[in-house]
PDB file of C-alpha atoms in Angstrom:
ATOM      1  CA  UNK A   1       0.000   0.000   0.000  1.00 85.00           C
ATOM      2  CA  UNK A   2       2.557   2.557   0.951  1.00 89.00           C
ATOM      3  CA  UNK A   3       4.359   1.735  -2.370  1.00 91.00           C
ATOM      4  CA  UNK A   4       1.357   2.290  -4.628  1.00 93.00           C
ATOM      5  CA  UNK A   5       1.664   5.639  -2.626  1.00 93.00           C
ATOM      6  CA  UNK A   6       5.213   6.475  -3.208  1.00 94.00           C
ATOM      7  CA  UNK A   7       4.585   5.733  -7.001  1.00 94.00           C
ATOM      8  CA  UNK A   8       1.642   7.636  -7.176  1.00 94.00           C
ATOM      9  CA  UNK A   9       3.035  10.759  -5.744  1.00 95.00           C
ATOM     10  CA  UNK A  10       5.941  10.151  -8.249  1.00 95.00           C
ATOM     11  CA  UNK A  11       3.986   9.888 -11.265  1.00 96.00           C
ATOM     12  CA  UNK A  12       2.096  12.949  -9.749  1.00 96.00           C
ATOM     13  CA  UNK A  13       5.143  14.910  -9.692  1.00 95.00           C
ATOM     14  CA  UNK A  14       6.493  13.531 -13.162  1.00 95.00           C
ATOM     15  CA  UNK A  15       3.313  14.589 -14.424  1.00 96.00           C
ATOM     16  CA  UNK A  16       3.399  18.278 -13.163  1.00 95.00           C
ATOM     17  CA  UNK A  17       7.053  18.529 -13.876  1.00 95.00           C
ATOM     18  CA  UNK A  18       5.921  17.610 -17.443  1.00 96.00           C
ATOM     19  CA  UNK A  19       3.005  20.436 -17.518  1.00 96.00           C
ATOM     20  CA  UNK A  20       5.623  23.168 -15.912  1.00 96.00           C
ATOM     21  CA  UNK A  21       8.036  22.048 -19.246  1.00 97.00           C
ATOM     22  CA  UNK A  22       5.241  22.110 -21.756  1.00 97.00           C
ATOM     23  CA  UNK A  23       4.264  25.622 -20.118  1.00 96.00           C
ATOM     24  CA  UNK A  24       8.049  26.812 -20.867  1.00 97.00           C
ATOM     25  CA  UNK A  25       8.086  26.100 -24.216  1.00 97.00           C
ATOM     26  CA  UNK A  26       4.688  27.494 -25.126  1.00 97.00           C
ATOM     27  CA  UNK A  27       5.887  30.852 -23.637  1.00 97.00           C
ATOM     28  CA  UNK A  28       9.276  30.237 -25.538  1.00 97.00           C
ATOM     29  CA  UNK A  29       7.558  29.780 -28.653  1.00 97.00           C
ATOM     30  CA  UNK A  30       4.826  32.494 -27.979  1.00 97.00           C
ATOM     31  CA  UNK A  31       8.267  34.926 -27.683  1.00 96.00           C
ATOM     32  CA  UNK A  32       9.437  33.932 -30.398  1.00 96.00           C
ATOM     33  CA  UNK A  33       6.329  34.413 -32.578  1.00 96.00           C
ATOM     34  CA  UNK A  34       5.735  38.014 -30.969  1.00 96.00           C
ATOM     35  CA  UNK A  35       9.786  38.673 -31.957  1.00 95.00           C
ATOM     36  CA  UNK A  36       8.799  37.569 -35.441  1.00 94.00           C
ATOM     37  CA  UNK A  37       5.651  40.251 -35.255  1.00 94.00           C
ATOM     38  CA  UNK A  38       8.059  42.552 -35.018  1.00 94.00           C
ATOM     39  CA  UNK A  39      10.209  41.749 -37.178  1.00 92.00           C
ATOM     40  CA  UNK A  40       8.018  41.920 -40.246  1.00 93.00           C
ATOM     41  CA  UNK A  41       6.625  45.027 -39.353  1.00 93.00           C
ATOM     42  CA  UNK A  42      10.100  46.779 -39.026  1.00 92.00           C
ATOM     43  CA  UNK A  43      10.587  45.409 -42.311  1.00 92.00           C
ATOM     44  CA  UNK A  44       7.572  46.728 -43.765  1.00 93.00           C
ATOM     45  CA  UNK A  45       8.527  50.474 -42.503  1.00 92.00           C
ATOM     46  CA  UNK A  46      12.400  49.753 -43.670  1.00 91.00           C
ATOM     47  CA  UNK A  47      11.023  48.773 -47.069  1.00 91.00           C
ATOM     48  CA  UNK A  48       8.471  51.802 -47.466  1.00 90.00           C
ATOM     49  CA  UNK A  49      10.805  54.545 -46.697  1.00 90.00           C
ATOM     50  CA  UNK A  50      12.877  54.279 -49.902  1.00 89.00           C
ATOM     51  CA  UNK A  51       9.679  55.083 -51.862  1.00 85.00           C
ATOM     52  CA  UNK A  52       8.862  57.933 -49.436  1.00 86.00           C
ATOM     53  CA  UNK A  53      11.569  59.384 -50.010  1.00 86.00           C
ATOM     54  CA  UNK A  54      11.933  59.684 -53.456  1.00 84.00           C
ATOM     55  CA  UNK A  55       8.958  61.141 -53.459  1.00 82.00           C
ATOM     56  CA  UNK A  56      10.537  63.724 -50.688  1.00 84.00           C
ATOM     57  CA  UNK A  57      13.668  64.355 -52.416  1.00 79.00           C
ATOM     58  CA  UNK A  58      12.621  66.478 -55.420  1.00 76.00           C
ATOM     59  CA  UNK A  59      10.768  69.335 -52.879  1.00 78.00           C
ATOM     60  CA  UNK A  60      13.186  69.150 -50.159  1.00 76.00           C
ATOM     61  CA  UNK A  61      16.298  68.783 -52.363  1.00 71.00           C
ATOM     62  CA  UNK A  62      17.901  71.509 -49.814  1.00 70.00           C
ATOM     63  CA  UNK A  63      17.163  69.807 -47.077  1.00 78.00           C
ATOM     64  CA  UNK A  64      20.101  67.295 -47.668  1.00 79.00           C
ATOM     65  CA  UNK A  65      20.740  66.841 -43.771  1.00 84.00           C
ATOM     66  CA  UNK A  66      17.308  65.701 -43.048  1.00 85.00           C
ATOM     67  CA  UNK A  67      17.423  63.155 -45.880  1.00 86.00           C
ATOM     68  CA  UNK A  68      20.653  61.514 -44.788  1.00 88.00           C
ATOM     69  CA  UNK A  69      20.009  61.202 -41.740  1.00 90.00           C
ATOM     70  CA  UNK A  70      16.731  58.796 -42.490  1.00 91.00           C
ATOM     71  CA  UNK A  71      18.942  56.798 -44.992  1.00 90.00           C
ATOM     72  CA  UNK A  72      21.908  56.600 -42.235  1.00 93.00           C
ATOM     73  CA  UNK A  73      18.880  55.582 -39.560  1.00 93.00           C
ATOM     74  CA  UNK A  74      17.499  52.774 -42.378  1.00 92.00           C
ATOM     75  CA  UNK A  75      20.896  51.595 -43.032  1.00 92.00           C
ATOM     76  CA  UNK A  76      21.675  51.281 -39.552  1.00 92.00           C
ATOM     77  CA  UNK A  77      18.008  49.607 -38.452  1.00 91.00           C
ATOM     78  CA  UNK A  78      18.858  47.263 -41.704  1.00 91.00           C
ATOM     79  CA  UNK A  79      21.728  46.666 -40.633  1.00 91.00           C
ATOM     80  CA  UNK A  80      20.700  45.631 -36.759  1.00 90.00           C
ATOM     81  CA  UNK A  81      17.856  43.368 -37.638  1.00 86.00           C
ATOM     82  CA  UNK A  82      19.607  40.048 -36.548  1.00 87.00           C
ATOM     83  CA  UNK A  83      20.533  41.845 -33.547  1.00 88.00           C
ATOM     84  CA  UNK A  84      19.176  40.974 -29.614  1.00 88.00           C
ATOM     85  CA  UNK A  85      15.804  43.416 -29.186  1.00 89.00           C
ATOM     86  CA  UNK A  86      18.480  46.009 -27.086  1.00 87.00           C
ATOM     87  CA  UNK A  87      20.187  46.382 -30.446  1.00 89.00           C
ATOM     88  CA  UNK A  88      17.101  46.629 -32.456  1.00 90.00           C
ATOM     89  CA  UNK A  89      15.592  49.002 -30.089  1.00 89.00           C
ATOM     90  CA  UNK A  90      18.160  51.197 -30.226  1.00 89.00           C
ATOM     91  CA  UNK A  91      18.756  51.470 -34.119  1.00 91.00           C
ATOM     92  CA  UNK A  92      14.511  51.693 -34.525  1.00 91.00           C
ATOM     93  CA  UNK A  93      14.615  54.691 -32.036  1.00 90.00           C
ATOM     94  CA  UNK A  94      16.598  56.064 -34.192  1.00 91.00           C
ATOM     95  CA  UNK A  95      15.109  55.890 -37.394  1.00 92.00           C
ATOM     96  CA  UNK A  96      11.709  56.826 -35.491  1.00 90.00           C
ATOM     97  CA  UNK A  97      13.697  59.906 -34.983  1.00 90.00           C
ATOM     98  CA  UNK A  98      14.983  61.142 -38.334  1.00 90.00           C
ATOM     99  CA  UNK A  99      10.991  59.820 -39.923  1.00 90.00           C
ATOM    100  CA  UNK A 100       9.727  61.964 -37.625  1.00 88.00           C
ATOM    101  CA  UNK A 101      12.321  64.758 -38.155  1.00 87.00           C
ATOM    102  CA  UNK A 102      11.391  64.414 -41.848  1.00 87.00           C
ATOM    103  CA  UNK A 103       7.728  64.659 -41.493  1.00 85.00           C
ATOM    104  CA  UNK A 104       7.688  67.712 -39.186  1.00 84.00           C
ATOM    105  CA  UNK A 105      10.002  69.187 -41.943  1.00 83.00           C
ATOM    106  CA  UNK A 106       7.650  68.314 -44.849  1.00 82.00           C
ATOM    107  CA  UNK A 107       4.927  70.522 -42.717  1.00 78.00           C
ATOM    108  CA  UNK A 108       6.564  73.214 -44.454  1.00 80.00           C
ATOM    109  CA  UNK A 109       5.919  72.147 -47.641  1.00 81.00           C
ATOM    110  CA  UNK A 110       2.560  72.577 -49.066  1.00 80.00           C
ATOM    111  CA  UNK A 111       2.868  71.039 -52.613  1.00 80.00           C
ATOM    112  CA  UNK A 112       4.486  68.464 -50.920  1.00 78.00           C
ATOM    113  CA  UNK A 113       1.074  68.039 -48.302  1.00 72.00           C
ATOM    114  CA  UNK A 114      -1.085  67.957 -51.310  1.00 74.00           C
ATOM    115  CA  UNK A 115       0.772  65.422 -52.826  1.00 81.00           C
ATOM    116  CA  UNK A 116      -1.137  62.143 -53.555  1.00 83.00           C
ATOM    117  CA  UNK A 117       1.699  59.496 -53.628  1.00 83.00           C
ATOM    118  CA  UNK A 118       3.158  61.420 -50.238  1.00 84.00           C
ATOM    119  CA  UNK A 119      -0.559  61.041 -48.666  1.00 84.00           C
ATOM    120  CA  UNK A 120      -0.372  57.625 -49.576  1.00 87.00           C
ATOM    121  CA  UNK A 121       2.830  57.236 -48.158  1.00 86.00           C
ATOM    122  CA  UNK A 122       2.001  58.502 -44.875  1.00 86.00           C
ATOM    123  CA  UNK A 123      -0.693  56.950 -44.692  1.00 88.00           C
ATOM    124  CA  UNK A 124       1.051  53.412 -44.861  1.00 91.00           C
ATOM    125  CA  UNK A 125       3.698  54.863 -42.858  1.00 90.00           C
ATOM    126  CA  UNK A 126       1.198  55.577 -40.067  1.00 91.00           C
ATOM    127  CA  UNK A 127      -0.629  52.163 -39.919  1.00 93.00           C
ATOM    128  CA  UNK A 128       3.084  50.072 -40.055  1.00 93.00           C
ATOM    129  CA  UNK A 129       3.846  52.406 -36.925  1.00 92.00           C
ATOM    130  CA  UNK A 130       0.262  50.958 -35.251  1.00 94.00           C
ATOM    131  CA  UNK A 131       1.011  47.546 -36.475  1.00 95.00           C
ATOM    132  CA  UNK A 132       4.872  47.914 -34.561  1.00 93.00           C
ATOM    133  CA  UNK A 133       3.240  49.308 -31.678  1.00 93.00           C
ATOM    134  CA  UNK A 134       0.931  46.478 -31.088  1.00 95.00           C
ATOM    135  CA  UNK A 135       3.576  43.697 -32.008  1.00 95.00           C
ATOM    136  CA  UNK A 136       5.746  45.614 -29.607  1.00 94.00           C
ATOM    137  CA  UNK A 137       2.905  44.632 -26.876  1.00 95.00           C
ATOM    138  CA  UNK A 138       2.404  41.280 -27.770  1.00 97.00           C
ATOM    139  CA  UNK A 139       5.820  40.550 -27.436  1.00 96.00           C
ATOM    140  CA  UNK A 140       7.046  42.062 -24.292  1.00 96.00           C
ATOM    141  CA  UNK A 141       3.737  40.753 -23.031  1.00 97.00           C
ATOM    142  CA  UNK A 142       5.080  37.093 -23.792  1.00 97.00           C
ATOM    143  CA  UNK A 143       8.315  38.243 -22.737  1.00 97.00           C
ATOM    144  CA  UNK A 144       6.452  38.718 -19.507  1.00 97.00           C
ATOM    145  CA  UNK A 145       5.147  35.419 -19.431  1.00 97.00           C
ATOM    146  CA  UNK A 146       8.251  33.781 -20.596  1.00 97.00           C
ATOM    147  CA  UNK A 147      10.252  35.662 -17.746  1.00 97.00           C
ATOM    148  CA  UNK A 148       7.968  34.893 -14.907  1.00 97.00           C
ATOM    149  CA  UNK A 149       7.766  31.356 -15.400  1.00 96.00           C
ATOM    150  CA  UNK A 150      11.422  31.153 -15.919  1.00 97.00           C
ATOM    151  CA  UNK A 151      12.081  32.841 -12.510  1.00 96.00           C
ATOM    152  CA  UNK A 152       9.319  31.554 -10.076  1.00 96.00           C
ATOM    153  CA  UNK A 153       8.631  28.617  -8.213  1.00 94.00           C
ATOM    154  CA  UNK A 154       8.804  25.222  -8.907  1.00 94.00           C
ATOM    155  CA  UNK A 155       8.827  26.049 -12.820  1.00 95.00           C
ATOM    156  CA  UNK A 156      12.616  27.530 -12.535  1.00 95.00           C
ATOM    157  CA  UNK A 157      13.386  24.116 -11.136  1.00 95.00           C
ATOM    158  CA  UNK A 158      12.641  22.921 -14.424  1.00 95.00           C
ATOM    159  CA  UNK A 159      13.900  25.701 -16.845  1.00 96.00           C
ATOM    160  CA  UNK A 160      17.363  26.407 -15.385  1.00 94.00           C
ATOM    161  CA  UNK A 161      18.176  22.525 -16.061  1.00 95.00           C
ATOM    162  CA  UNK A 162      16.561  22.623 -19.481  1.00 95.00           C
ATOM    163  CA  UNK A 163      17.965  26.273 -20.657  1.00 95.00           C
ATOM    164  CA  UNK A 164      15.235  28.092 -20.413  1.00 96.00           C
ATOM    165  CA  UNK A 165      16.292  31.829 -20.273  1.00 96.00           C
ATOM    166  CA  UNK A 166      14.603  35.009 -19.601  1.00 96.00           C
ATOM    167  CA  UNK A 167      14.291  37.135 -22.530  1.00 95.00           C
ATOM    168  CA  UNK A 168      14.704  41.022 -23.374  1.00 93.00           C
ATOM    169  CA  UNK A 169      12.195  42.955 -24.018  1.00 94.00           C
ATOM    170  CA  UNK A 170      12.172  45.206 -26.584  1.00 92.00           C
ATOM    171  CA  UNK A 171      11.890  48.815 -25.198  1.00 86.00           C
ATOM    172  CA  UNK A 172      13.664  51.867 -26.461  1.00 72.00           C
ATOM    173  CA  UNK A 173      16.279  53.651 -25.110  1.00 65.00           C
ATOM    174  CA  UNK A 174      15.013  57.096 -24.782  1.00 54.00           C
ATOM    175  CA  UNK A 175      11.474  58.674 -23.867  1.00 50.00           C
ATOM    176  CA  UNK A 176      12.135  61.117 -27.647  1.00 51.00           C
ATOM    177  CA  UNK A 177      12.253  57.543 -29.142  1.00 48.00           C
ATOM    178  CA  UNK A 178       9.434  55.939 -27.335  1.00 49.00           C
ATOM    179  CA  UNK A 179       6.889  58.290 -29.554  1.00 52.00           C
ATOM    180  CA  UNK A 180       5.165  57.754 -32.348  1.00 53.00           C
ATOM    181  CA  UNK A 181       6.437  60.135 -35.267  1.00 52.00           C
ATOM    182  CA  UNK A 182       3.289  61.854 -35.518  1.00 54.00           C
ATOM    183  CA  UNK A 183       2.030  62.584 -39.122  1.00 52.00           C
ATOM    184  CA  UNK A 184      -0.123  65.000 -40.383  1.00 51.00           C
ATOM    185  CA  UNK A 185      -0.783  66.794 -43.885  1.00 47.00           C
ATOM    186  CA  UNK A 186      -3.795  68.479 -43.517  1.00 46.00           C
TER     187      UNK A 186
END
């Protein structure tokens, strides 16, 4: 009798030990997947901004420092996309910068306002910077997830031996960074 006990409590154990793991990877995987969110939205706003600004350059053709300094930010954001989320943080804070920069010096531009292909751009440029906001949730939120279970009790019995780590979350540096380059042509 006390056996069947013993082995009971055992497979008990095995069984919750088993749960805690499965529990681990699901946040693992749900990190990863709000990473990849992110990703492809960063992409989408590195890939529009080459468009946007041709479409800039021939009415702000003076305005040379502006315009490097969002090709300098792409380049760099490009160039940190297989990066940890510190890294990437850091080089999207900047190009959030120099888009916004650029925007708040097309305000002085009125042909350029009225200009269909720039509305258009905006427009796209202001829904990708939605769609990054909310991916940006998602993921820290399963970063969250991710981090708790790795750190509290019993699960971090299980993840330290199985290499479960905590992972970054994906925050920007400084609070100029942290805003939305707001865009307006009306």
């Amino acid at each position: 009798m006390f056996g069947w006990i013993i082995l009971g409590l055992v497979v008990l154990a095995a069984a919750y030990a088993v749960m805690l793991y499965n529990g681990l990877v699901k946040n693992r995987q749900m990190v990863e997947e709000g990473w990849s969110g992110i990703d492809v939205q960063l992409k989408r706003r590195t890939d529009l901004i080459p468009n946007l600004m041709e479409t800039v350059k021939g009415y702000m053709s003076h305005e040379r420092e502006t315009l490097e300094a969002v090709t300098n930010a792409r380049a760099a954001a490009t160039s940190a996309s297989s990066g940890t989320p510190e890294q990437r943080a850091a080089a999207e804070g900047q190009l959030s910068g120099a888009l916004g920069r650029l925007i708040a010096t097309a305000e002085a531009y009125p042909d350029l306002k009225a200009n269909t292909t720039f509305l258009e751009f905006q427009a796209a440029l202001q829904t990708v910077e939605d769609e990054i906001q909310m991916a940006r949730r998602y993921y820290n939120g399963s970063v969250r997830n991710m981090n708790v279970m790795v750190e509290s009790v019993p699960s971090n019995f299980i993840a330290g031996p199985f290499g479960f780590k905590t992972a970054q979350y994906f925050e920007l540096e400084s609070e100029a960074d942290r805003a939305v380059p707001t865009v307006k042509f009306n």
